[in-house]
Coordinates of C-alpha atoms in Angstrom, one line a residue:
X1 CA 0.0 0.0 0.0
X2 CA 1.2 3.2 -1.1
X3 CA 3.1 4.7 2.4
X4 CA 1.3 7.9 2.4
X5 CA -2.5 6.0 2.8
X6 CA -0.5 4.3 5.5
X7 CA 0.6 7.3 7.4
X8 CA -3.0 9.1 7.0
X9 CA -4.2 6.3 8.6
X10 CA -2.4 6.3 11.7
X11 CA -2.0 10.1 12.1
X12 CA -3.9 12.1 13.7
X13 CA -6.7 12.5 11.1
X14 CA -8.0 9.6 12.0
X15 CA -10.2 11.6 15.0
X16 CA -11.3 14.5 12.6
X17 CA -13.6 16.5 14.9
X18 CA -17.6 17.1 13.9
X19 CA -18.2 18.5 11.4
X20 CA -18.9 22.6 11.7
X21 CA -22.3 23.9 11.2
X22 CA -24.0 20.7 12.6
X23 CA -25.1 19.5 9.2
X24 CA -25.3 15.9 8.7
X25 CA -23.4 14.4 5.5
X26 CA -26.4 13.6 3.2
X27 CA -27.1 10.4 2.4
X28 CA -28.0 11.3 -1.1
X29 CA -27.5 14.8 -2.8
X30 CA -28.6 16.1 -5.9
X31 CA -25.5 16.9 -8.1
X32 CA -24.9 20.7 -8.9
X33 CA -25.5 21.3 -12.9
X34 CA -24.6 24.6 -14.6
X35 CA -28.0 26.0 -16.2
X36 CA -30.2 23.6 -14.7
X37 CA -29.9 23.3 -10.6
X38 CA -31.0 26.7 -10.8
X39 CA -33.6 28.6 -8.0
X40 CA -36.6 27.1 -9.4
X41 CA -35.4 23.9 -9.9
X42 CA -34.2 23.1 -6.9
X43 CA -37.4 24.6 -5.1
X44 CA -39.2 21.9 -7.2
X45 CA -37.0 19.2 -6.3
X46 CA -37.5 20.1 -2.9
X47 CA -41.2 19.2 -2.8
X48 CA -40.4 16.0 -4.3
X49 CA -37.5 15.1 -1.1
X50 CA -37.6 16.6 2.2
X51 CA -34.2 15.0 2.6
X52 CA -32.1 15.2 -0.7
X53 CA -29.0 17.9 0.3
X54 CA -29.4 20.2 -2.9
X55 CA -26.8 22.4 -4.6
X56 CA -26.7 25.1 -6.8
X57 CA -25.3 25.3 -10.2
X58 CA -21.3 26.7 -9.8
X59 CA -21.0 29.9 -9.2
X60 CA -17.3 31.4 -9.8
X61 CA -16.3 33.9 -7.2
X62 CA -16.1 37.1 -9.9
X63 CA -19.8 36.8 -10.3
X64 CA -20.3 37.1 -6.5
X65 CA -17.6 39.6 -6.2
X66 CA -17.7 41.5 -9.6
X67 CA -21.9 40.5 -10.9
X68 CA -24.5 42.8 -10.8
X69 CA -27.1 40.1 -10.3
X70 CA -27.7 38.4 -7.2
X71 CA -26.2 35.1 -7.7
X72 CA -26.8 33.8 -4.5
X73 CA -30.7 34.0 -4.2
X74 CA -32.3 31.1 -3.5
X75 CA -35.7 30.4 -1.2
X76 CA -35.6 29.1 2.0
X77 CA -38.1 26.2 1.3
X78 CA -35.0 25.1 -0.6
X79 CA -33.2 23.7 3.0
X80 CA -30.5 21.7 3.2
X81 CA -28.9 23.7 1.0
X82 CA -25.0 23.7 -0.5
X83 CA -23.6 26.1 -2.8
X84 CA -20.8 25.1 -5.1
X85 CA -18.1 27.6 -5.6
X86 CA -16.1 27.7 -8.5
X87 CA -12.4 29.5 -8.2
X88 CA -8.9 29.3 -6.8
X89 CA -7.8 31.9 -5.0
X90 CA -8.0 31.6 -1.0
X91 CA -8.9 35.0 -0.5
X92 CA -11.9 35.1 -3.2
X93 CA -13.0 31.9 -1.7
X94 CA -12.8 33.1 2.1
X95 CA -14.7 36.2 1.0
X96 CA -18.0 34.5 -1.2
X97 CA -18.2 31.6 1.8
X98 CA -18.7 34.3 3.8
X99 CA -21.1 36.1 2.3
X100 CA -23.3 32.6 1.3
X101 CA -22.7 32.0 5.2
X102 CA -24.4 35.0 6.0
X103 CA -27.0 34.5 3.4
X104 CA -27.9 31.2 4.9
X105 CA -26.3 28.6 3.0
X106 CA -25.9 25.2 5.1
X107 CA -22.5 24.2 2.9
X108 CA -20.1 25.7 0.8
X109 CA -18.4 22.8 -1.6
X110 CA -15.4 23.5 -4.3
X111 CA -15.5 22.7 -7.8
X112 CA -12.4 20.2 -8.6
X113 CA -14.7 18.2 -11.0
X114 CA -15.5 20.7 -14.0
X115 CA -13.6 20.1 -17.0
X116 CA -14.8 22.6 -19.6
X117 CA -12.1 24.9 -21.8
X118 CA -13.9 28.1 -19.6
X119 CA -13.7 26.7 -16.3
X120 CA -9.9 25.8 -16.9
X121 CA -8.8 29.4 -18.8
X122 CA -10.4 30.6 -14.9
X123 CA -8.1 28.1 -13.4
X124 CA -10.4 26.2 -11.4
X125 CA -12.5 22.9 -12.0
X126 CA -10.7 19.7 -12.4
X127 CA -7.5 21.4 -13.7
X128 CA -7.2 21.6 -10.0
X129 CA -6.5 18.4 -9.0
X130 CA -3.4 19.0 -10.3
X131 CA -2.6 21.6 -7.7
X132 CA -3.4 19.6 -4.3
X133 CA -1.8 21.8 -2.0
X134 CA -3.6 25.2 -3.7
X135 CA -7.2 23.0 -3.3
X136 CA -5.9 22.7 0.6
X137 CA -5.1 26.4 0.9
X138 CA -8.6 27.0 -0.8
X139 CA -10.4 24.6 2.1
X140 CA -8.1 26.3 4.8
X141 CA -8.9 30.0 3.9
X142 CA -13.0 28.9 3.5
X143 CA -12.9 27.0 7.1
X144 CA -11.4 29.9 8.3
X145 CA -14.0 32.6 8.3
X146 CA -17.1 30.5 8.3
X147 CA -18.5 28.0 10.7
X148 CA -20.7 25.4 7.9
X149 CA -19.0 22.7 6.6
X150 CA -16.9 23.2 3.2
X151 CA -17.0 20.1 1.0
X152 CA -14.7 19.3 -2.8
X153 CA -16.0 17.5 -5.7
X154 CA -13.4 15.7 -7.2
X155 CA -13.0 13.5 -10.1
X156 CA -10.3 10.1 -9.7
X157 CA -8.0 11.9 -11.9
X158 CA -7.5 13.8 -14.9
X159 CA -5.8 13.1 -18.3
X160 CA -2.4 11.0 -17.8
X161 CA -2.6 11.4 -14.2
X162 CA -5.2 9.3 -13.3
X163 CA -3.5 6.3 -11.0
X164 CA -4.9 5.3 -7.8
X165 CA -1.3 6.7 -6.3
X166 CA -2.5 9.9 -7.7
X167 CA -6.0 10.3 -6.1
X168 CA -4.8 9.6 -2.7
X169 CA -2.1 11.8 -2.7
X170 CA -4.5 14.4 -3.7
X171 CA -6.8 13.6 -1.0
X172 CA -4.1 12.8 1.2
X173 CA -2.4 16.7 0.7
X174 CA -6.5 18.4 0.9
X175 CA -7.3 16.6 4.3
X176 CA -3.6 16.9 6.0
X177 CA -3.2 20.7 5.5
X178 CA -7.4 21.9 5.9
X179 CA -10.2 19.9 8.1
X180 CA -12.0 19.0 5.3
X181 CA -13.5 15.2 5.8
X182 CA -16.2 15.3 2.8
X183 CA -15.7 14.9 -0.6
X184 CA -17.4 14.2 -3.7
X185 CA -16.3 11.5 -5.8
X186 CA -17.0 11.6 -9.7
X187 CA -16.2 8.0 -10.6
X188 CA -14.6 9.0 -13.5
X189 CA -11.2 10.9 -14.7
X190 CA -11.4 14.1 -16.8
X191 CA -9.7 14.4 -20.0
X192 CA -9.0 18.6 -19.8
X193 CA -8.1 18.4 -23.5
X194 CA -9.8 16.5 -26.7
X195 CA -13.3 16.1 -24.9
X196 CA -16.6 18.4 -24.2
X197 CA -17.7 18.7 -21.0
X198 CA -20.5 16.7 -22.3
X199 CA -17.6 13.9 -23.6
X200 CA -16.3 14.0 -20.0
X201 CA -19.5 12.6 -18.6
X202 CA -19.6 9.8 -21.0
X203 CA -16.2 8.8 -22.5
X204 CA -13.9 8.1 -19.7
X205 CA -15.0 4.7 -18.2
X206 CA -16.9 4.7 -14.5
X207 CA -14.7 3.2 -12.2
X208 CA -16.9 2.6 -8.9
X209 CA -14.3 0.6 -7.2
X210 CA -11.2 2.9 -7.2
X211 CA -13.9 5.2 -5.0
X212 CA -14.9 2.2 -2.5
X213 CA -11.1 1.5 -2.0
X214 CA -10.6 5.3 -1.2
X215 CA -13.0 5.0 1.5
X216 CA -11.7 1.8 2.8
X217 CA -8.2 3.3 2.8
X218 CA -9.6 6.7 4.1
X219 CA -12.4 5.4 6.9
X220 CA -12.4 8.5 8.7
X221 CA -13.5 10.4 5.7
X222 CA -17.2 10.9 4.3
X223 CA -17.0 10.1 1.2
X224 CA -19.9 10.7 -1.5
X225 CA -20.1 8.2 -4.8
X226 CA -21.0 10.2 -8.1
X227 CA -21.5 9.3 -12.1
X228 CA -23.7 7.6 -13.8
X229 CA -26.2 6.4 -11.3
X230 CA -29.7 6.2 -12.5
X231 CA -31.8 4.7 -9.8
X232 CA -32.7 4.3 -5.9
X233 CA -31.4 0.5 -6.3
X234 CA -28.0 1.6 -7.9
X235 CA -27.6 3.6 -5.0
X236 CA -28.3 1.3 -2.5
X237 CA -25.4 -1.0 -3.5
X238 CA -23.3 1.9 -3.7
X239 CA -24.5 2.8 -0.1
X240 CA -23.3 -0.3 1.4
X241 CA -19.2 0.8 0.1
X242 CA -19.7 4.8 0.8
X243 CA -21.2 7.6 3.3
X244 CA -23.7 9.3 0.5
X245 CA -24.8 8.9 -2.8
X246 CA -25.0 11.7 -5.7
X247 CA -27.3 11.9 -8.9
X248 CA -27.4 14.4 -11.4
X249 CA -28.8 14.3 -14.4
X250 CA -31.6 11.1 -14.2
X251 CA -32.7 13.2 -11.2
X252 CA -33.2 16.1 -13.7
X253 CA -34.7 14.2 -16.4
X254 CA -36.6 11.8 -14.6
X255 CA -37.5 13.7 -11.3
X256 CA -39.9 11.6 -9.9
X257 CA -37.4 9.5 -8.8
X258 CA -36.9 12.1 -6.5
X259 CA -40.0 11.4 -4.9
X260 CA -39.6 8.1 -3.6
X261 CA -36.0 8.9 -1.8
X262 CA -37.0 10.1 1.4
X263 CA -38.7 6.6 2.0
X264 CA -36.3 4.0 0.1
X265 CA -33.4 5.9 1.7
X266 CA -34.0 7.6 4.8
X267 CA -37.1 6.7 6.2
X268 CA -39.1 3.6 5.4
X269 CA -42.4 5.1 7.0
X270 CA -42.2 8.1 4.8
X271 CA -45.2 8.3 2.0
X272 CA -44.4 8.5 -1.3
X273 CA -44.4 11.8 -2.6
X274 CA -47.5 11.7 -5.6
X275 CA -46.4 13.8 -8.7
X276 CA -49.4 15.1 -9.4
X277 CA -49.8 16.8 -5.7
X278 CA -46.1 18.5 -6.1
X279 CA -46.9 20.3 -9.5
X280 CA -50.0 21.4 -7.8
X281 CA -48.2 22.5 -4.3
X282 CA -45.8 24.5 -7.5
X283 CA -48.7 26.7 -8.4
X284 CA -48.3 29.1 -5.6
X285 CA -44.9 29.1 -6.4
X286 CA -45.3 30.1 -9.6
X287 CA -47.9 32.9 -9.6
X288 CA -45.7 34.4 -7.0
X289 CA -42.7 34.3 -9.6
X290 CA -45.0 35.3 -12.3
X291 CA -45.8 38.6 -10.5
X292 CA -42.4 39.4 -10.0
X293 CA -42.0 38.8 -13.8
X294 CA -40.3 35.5 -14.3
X295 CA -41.3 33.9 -17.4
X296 CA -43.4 31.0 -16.7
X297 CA -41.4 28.9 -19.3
X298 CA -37.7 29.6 -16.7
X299 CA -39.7 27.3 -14.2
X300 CA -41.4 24.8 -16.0
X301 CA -38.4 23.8 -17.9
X302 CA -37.5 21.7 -14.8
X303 CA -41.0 19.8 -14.4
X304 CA -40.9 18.3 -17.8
X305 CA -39.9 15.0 -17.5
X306 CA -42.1 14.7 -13.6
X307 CA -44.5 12.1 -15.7
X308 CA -42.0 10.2 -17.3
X309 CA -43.5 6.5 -18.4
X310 CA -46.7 7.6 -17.2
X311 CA -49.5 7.9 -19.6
X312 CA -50.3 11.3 -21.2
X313 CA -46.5 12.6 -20.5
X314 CA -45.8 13.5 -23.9
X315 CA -48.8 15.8 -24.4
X316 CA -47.5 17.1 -20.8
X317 CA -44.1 17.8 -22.5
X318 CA -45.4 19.4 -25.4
X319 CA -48.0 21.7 -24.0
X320 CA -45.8 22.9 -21.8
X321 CA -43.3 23.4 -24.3
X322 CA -45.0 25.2 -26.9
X323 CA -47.2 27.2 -24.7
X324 CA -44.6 27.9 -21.6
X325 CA -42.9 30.4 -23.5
X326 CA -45.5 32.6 -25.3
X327 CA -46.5 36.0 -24.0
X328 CA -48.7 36.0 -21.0
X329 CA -48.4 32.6 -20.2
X330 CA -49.7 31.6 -16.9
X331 CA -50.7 29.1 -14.4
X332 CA -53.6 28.2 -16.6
X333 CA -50.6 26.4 -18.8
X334 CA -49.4 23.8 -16.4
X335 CA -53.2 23.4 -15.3
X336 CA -54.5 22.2 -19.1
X337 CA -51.1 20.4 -19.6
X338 CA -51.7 18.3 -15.9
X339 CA -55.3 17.7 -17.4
X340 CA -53.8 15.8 -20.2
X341 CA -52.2 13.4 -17.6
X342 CA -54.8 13.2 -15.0
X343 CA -57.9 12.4 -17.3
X344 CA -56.2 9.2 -18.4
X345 CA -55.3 7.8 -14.6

């Protein structure tokens, strides 16, 4: 075994301390996706799961320093809830956690996963696993000024540096010189040249394992599995090897999934959340975004694929997207387009 897994795990890490902020590691988290884990999604989400820990898309720490919108808004029906920085410079960092802190964020978590051309010309993403000690400093200067948990989301490696050798002695460099004990695992490498971010999700092979071993070499750490998961059973088995489980995209596309999580993975007496209910408990919701003059077709983007596999979703689909966006489109939209799924139940 390689002898810095072997010093980690008789050193004094092994005792790391609770964590701050008193928020529990989740057991399954919605994974933070750029232009879709927005405000209104993740509001939606959260009627489906009481429990899911939600993020918000990456957020780089010029728009919170240098933006004129308000990049940090959120509601506060949207509980547990992390926001993902993107950037790599301590002070920047130290200065947005603060402000989310104070905004009422429950988690601040790093972006060493992102492997688009943009993220890297910033000098932050996955590029950064490459700089272990600069990730640390980034933790350190965070942990410093606020008192919620900060978390990294981390691939297994990136282009020709993708070992086993090489993950731990990232992980190994992060945990001795910060007090981070959480990361997120994508079970995949990044390729930071030749491939699209959307390449990156698919191309490099899934490589569940090399994450289970982490956490068997790194016990004391929480450790979260992510890539590729596309259902309550697949995370289950993953479950019984790691602390938490993270989907992204089949919770987008398929969000009733979403709705049975609280029971299958937290709770067994939990109800089942019923689909139809939640876009009904969205209407209040959405007059009150109406009449601040969102565009009805910004939130129902995100409840498309709610009815997936159930009779009458495609006229749902369609409705909602020819009509969502027109002029003066209201709540009377998602009403006709729920009426072509509920009169054939």
């Amino acid at each position: 075994m390689h002898e810095n897994i072997q010093k980690l795990k008789h050193s004094e890490f092994t005792d790391i301390p609770t964590r701050k902020g008193g928020l529990k590691p989740s057991r399954f988290s919605v994974a933070p996706m750029l232009d879709w884990t927005d405000r209104h999604c993740r509001y939606f989400h959260r009627l489906l799961s009481k429990e899911a820990l939600l993020y918000t898309e990456m957020v780089t720490t010029g728009a919170i320093i240098h933006g004129k919108g308000d990049y940090l808004a959120y509601n506060e029906q949207e509980h547990p809830l992390a926001l993902q920085l993107g950037g790599s410079e301590p002070q920047a960092l130290a200065h947005c956690a603060k402000i989310a802190q104070e905004r009422g964020y429950d988690e601040i978590n790093l972006n060493v996963g992102c492997p688009s051309d943009r993220v890297q010309n910033g000098r932050f993403g996955a590029c950064l696993m490459g700089e272990a000690a600069l990730v640390a400093d980034c933790v350190k200067a965070m942990q410093d000024v606020i008192d919620i948990p900060v978390t990294v989301k981390t691939r297994i490696g990136i282009d020709e540096q993708d070992s086993y050798e090489f993950l731990c002695d990232f992980i190994d460099t992060v945990v001795k010189n910060s007090e981070c004990d959480h990361f997120v695992i994508h079970a995949r490498k990044a390729w930071l040249s030749g491939l699209s971010p959307k390449e990156n999700r698919e191309i490099p092979p899934l490589d569940y394992p090399r994450v289970y071993q982490l956490k068997k070499d790194f016990p004391q750490l929480m450790l979260s599995i992510n890539g590729g998961i596309k259902s309550l059973e697949e995370a289950k088995q993953h479950l019984q090897h790691v602390d938490g489980v993270m989907i992204g995209r089949e919770a987008y596309q398929n969000p009733a999934i979403l709705a049975h999580v609280d029971r299958e993975l937290f709770d067994q007496t939990a109800p089942v959340t019923d689909t139809v209910e939640v876009v009904k408990a969205l209407y209040p919701y959405i007059e009150q975004e109406l009449s601040r003059g969102t565009y009805l077709g910004h939130i129902t983007r995100h409840i498309l694929g709610i009815f997936q596999g159930i009779p009458g979703a495609r006229q749902w689909r369609r409705h909602l997207s020819e009509n969502a966006h027109k002029p003066g489109a209201d709540i009377m939209t998602v009403e006709k387009a729920l009426e072509m799924v509920t009169e054939r139940m």
